[in-house]
mmCIF file of C-alpha atoms in Angstrom:
data_model
loop_
_atom_site.group_PDB
_atom_site.id
_atom_site.type_symbol
_atom_site.label_atom_id
_atom_site.label_comp_id
_atom_site.label_asym_id
_atom_site.label_seq_id
_atom_site.Cartn_x
_atom_site.Cartn_y
_atom_site.Cartn_z
ATOM 1 C CA UNK A 148 73.852 38.595 120.899
ATOM 2 C CA UNK A 149 74.314 35.916 118.248
ATOM 3 C CA UNK A 150 72.328 37.956 115.731
ATOM 4 C CA UNK A 151 74.585 40.937 116.445
ATOM 5 C CA UNK A 152 77.695 38.842 115.746
ATOM 6 C CA UNK A 153 76.168 37.528 112.554
ATOM 7 C CA UNK A 154 75.285 41.029 111.389
ATOM 8 C CA UNK A 155 78.689 42.399 112.324
ATOM 9 C CA UNK A 156 80.665 39.706 110.481
ATOM 10 C CA UNK A 157 78.371 39.993 107.459
ATOM 11 C CA UNK A 158 78.992 43.731 107.383
ATOM 12 C CA UNK A 159 82.738 43.116 107.564
ATOM 13 C CA UNK A 160 82.497 40.678 104.638
ATOM 14 C CA UNK A 161 80.588 43.179 102.506
ATOM 15 C CA UNK A 162 83.022 45.965 103.328
ATOM 16 C CA UNK A 163 86.034 43.787 102.551
ATOM 17 C CA UNK A 164 84.514 42.750 99.226
ATOM 18 C CA UNK A 165 84.022 46.397 98.312
ATOM 19 C CA UNK A 166 87.650 47.154 99.161
ATOM 20 C CA UNK A 167 88.918 44.276 97.011
ATOM 21 C CA UNK A 168 86.787 45.290 94.029
ATOM 22 C CA UNK A 169 87.794 48.945 94.251
ATOM 23 C CA UNK A 170 91.479 48.328 95.015
ATOM 24 C CA UNK A 171 92.426 48.488 91.312
ATOM 25 C CA UNK A 172 90.798 51.858 90.803
ATOM 26 C CA UNK A 173 92.493 53.112 93.982
ATOM 27 C CA UNK A 174 95.894 51.950 92.740
ATOM 28 C CA UNK A 175 98.401 54.113 90.941
ATOM 29 C CA UNK A 176 98.180 54.281 87.133
ATOM 30 C CA UNK A 177 101.531 53.327 85.631
ATOM 31 C CA UNK A 178 103.006 52.317 82.276
ATOM 32 C CA UNK A 179 103.308 48.543 82.003
ATOM 33 C CA UNK A 180 105.439 49.010 78.891
ATOM 34 C CA UNK A 181 106.203 51.508 76.145
ATOM 35 C CA UNK A 182 107.474 50.867 72.592
ATOM 36 C CA UNK A 183 109.029 53.865 70.815
ATOM 37 C CA UNK A 184 111.020 51.545 68.463
ATOM 38 C CA UNK A 185 113.996 53.911 68.607
ATOM 39 C CA UNK A 186 115.909 51.263 70.555
ATOM 40 C CA UNK A 187 115.281 48.601 67.851
ATOM 41 C CA UNK A 188 117.490 48.444 64.753
ATOM 42 C CA UNK A 189 116.007 49.190 61.323
ATOM 43 C CA UNK A 190 115.129 45.896 59.634
ATOM 44 C CA UNK A 191 114.767 43.940 62.895
ATOM 45 C CA UNK A 192 111.740 41.632 63.067
ATOM 46 C CA UNK A 193 111.601 41.629 66.874
ATOM 47 C CA UNK A 194 112.814 43.745 69.749
ATOM 48 C CA UNK A 195 112.288 44.739 73.392
ATOM 49 C CA UNK A 196 110.231 47.577 74.810
ATOM 50 C CA UNK A 197 111.921 50.932 75.256
ATOM 51 C CA UNK A 198 110.732 50.920 78.886
ATOM 52 C CA UNK A 199 108.909 48.495 81.209
ATOM 53 C CA UNK A 200 107.555 48.456 84.746
ATOM 54 C CA UNK A 201 109.636 46.551 87.351
ATOM 55 C CA UNK A 202 109.440 42.796 86.785
ATOM 56 C CA UNK A 203 107.724 43.117 83.385
ATOM 57 C CA UNK A 204 109.220 41.913 80.105
ATOM 58 C CA UNK A 205 107.766 42.828 76.698
ATOM 59 C CA UNK A 206 108.739 41.936 73.123
ATOM 60 C CA UNK A 207 107.377 43.229 69.804
ATOM 61 C CA UNK A 208 107.327 40.914 66.764
ATOM 62 C CA UNK A 209 106.453 41.261 63.086
ATOM 63 C CA UNK A 210 106.553 38.472 60.468
ATOM 64 C CA UNK A 211 108.165 40.577 57.714
ATOM 65 C CA UNK A 212 109.967 43.808 56.775
ATOM 66 C CA UNK A 213 110.669 44.787 60.385
ATOM 67 C CA UNK A 214 111.397 48.256 61.722
ATOM 68 C CA UNK A 215 111.541 51.140 59.218
ATOM 69 C CA UNK A 216 112.488 54.770 59.714
ATOM 70 C CA UNK A 217 109.666 57.105 58.659
ATOM 71 C CA UNK A 218 111.686 60.248 59.282
ATOM 72 C CA UNK A 219 110.491 63.213 61.324
ATOM 73 C CA UNK A 220 108.315 63.373 63.299
ATOM 74 C CA UNK A 221 107.804 59.595 63.604
ATOM 75 C CA UNK A 222 111.291 58.112 63.538
ATOM 76 C CA UNK A 223 111.412 54.320 63.770
ATOM 77 C CA UNK A 224 108.117 52.447 63.465
ATOM 78 C CA UNK A 225 107.122 48.804 63.542
ATOM 79 C CA UNK A 226 106.008 47.640 60.083
ATOM 80 C CA UNK A 227 104.123 44.702 58.618
ATOM 81 C CA UNK A 228 103.204 44.227 54.949
ATOM 82 C CA UNK A 229 100.928 41.572 53.427
ATOM 83 C CA UNK A 230 98.980 41.925 56.692
ATOM 84 C CA UNK A 231 95.840 39.885 57.284
ATOM 85 C CA UNK A 232 93.990 37.949 59.972
ATOM 86 C CA UNK A 233 97.007 35.659 60.327
ATOM 87 C CA UNK A 234 99.910 37.970 59.399
ATOM 88 C CA UNK A 235 100.176 40.723 61.971
ATOM 89 C CA UNK A 236 102.290 42.643 64.461
ATOM 90 C CA UNK A 237 102.089 41.544 68.073
ATOM 91 C CA UNK A 238 103.467 42.296 71.515
ATOM 92 C CA UNK A 239 104.015 39.512 74.042
ATOM 93 C CA UNK A 240 104.537 40.507 77.644
ATOM 94 C CA UNK A 241 104.882 38.890 81.050
ATOM 95 C CA UNK A 242 103.824 40.420 84.358
ATOM 96 C CA UNK A 243 104.797 39.044 87.780
ATOM 97 C CA UNK A 244 101.512 40.100 89.406
ATOM 98 C CA UNK A 245 97.848 40.573 88.610
ATOM 99 C CA UNK A 246 97.113 43.977 87.069
ATOM 100 C CA UNK A 247 94.046 46.019 86.276
ATOM 101 C CA UNK A 248 94.737 47.033 82.650
ATOM 102 C CA UNK A 249 93.486 50.575 82.183
ATOM 103 C CA UNK A 250 94.221 51.434 78.535
ATOM 104 C CA UNK A 251 96.242 50.741 75.402
ATOM 105 C CA UNK A 252 97.328 53.700 73.270
ATOM 106 C CA UNK A 253 99.324 53.759 70.040
ATOM 107 C CA UNK A 254 100.089 55.608 66.827
ATOM 108 C CA UNK A 255 98.709 53.849 63.750
ATOM 109 C CA UNK A 256 99.600 54.413 60.117
ATOM 110 C CA UNK A 257 98.775 52.642 56.858
ATOM 111 C CA UNK A 258 98.594 53.350 53.134
ATOM 112 C CA UNK A 259 95.970 52.305 50.606
ATOM 113 C CA UNK A 260 95.267 48.643 49.945
ATOM 114 C CA UNK A 261 94.452 47.869 46.266
ATOM 115 C CA UNK A 262 90.787 46.942 45.956
ATOM 116 C CA UNK A 263 90.012 47.883 49.578
ATOM 117 C CA UNK A 264 89.327 51.622 49.985
ATOM 118 C CA UNK A 265 88.714 50.994 53.696
ATOM 119 C CA UNK A 266 89.337 48.068 56.013
ATOM 120 C CA UNK A 267 88.812 47.331 59.706
ATOM 121 C CA UNK A 268 91.632 46.665 62.145
ATOM 122 C CA UNK A 269 90.915 44.694 65.339
ATOM 123 C CA UNK A 270 93.096 44.934 68.420
ATOM 124 C CA UNK A 271 93.007 41.665 70.366
ATOM 125 C CA UNK A 272 94.223 41.222 73.948
ATOM 126 C CA UNK A 273 94.731 37.498 74.535
ATOM 127 C CA UNK A 274 91.415 36.215 73.143
ATOM 128 C CA UNK A 275 89.329 39.343 73.771
ATOM 129 C CA UNK A 276 88.832 42.272 71.387
ATOM 130 C CA UNK A 277 89.730 45.689 72.790
ATOM 131 C CA UNK A 278 88.092 47.377 69.816
ATOM 132 C CA UNK A 279 87.948 47.762 66.045
ATOM 133 C CA UNK A 280 88.686 50.871 63.995
ATOM 134 C CA UNK A 281 88.520 51.684 60.290
ATOM 135 C CA UNK A 282 91.537 52.650 58.192
ATOM 136 C CA UNK A 283 90.549 55.376 55.729
ATOM 137 C CA UNK A 284 91.439 55.366 51.992
ATOM 138 C CA UNK A 285 94.989 56.322 51.078
ATOM 139 C CA UNK A 286 97.436 57.309 53.778
ATOM 140 C CA UNK A 287 95.832 56.994 57.201
ATOM 141 C CA UNK A 288 97.595 58.125 60.394
ATOM 142 C CA UNK A 289 96.138 58.779 63.818
ATOM 143 C CA UNK A 290 96.567 58.153 67.539
ATOM 144 C CA UNK A 291 94.220 55.706 69.187
ATOM 145 C CA UNK A 292 93.432 54.899 72.826
ATOM 146 C CA UNK A 293 91.406 51.818 73.735
ATOM 147 C CA UNK A 294 90.043 50.790 77.127
ATOM 148 C CA UNK A 295 91.788 47.833 78.737
ATOM 149 C CA UNK A 296 90.225 44.454 79.566
ATOM 150 C CA UNK A 297 90.304 45.026 83.345
ATOM 151 C CA UNK A 298 91.891 42.412 85.587
ATOM 152 C CA UNK A 299 94.516 40.143 84.065
ATOM 153 C CA UNK A 300 96.381 37.442 85.941
ATOM 154 C CA UNK A 301 100.107 37.284 86.463
ATOM 155 C CA UNK A 302 101.832 35.479 83.590
ATOM 156 C CA UNK A 303 102.070 35.680 79.810
ATOM 157 C CA UNK A 304 99.822 37.822 77.590
ATOM 158 C CA UNK A 305 99.657 38.869 73.933
ATOM 159 C CA UNK A 306 98.303 41.886 72.057
ATOM 160 C CA UNK A 307 97.897 41.737 68.274
ATOM 161 C CA UNK A 308 96.659 44.000 65.476
ATOM 162 C CA UNK A 309 94.769 41.963 62.858
ATOM 163 C CA UNK A 310 92.610 42.628 59.772
ATOM 164 C CA UNK A 311 89.789 40.046 59.990
ATOM 165 C CA UNK A 312 88.529 40.594 56.399
ATOM 166 C CA UNK A 313 91.858 39.539 54.896
ATOM 167 C CA UNK A 314 92.001 35.744 55.103
ATOM 168 C CA UNK A 315 93.687 32.965 53.179
ATOM 169 C CA UNK A 316 95.248 34.257 49.974
ATOM 170 C CA UNK A 317 93.635 37.700 50.415
ATOM 171 C CA UNK A 318 96.037 40.144 52.066
ATOM 172 C CA UNK A 319 97.176 43.747 51.871
ATOM 173 C CA UNK A 320 99.793 43.096 49.161
ATOM 174 C CA UNK A 321 102.740 45.447 49.789
ATOM 175 C CA UNK A 322 100.667 48.037 51.655
ATOM 176 C CA UNK A 323 102.012 48.661 55.137
ATOM 177 C CA UNK A 324 100.618 48.888 58.652
ATOM 178 C CA UNK A 325 102.807 50.930 61.012
ATOM 179 C CA UNK A 326 102.793 51.156 64.814
ATOM 180 C CA UNK A 327 104.604 53.564 67.095
ATOM 181 C CA UNK A 328 104.492 54.865 70.680
ATOM 182 C CA UNK A 329 102.606 51.821 71.943
ATOM 183 C CA UNK A 330 101.813 52.258 75.655
ATOM 184 C CA UNK A 331 99.934 49.888 77.958
ATOM 185 C CA UNK A 332 98.839 51.385 81.289
ATOM 186 C CA UNK A 333 97.541 49.642 84.395
ATOM 187 C CA UNK A 334 96.389 50.382 87.927
ATOM 188 C CA UNK A 335 98.659 48.594 90.370
ATOM 189 C CA UNK A 336 96.252 47.320 93.066
ATOM 190 C CA UNK A 337 96.705 48.256 96.696
ATOM 191 C CA UNK A 338 95.365 44.814 97.590
ATOM 192 C CA UNK A 339 96.270 41.762 95.562
ATOM 193 C CA UNK A 340 93.007 40.114 94.366
ATOM 194 C CA UNK A 341 94.293 36.676 95.454
ATOM 195 C CA UNK A 342 94.982 37.962 98.961
ATOM 196 C CA UNK A 343 91.636 39.691 99.072
ATOM 197 C CA UNK A 344 89.917 36.490 97.976
ATOM 198 C CA UNK A 345 91.612 34.564 100.790
ATOM 199 C CA UNK A 346 90.417 37.151 103.283
ATOM 200 C CA UNK A 347 86.869 36.855 101.991
ATOM 201 C CA UNK A 348 87.059 33.074 102.329
ATOM 202 C CA UNK A 349 88.158 33.484 105.943
ATOM 203 C CA UNK A 350 85.216 35.766 106.726
ATOM 204 C CA UNK A 351 82.839 33.344 105.003
ATOM 205 C CA UNK A 352 84.192 30.567 107.212
ATOM 206 C CA UNK A 353 83.611 32.679 110.297
ATOM 207 C CA UNK A 354 80.027 33.308 109.215
ATOM 208 C CA UNK A 355 79.426 29.585 108.737
ATOM 209 C CA UNK A 356 80.897 28.792 112.173
ATOM 210 C CA UNK A 357 78.730 31.378 113.920
ATOM 211 C CA UNK A 358 75.625 30.132 112.109
ATOM 212 C CA UNK A 359 76.396 26.558 113.165
ATOM 213 C CA UNK A 360 76.794 27.608 116.821
ATOM 214 C CA UNK A 361 73.541 29.548 116.645
ATOM 215 C CA UNK A 362 71.643 26.480 115.457
ATOM 216 C CA UNK A 363 73.174 24.306 118.181
ATOM 217 C CA UNK A 364 72.165 26.866 120.813
ATOM 218 C CA UNK A 365 68.597 26.828 119.509
ATOM 219 C CA UNK A 366 68.460 23.022 119.723
ATOM 220 C CA UNK A 367 69.741 23.002 123.308
ATOM 221 C CA UNK A 368 67.214 25.673 124.269
#
């Protein structure tokens, strides 16, 4: 009988773990935030997202030049010039709950950098790279979608677009890097990972209790 209980509780623990792990994928994909820049004034160096999920706040920042209007079909875009590994555009956002980040998509545009026919751009989420892509010679425009980092905790986070090769006094001069239609998507979990973890701890405690009783019964026998 005791072995049956042990097996049953162990099976429950395994099943619960599987539910917690898969809860993100089972959740609904939603936009965490979107930046179209149309709601930010030309010349502004910072501004809010055009839309956010409930409870989320998000702010775009650039160190120079600010928003520019590129005309049709792009409209307003976020701009940085003299970009480098330390001079870059970034988005800071705060989420009230843990999220499973699914993807980051955006429009990217740049013009030629003197002396650098191509250069790599790295997209960094907190301290982890989401990916690196190469800007082609001359005018380069394209849409890009990168996979997200997976689970992120509730709280403050930052995404930045940097050019690692440009350091110190080496930068892009007056060449520009433009961003538009920046969208971060996430799967809202059906089970909060913290709650799921507590449930797993409870089951583990039950397993330990049953094992202890089993050993006592064997000693008495």
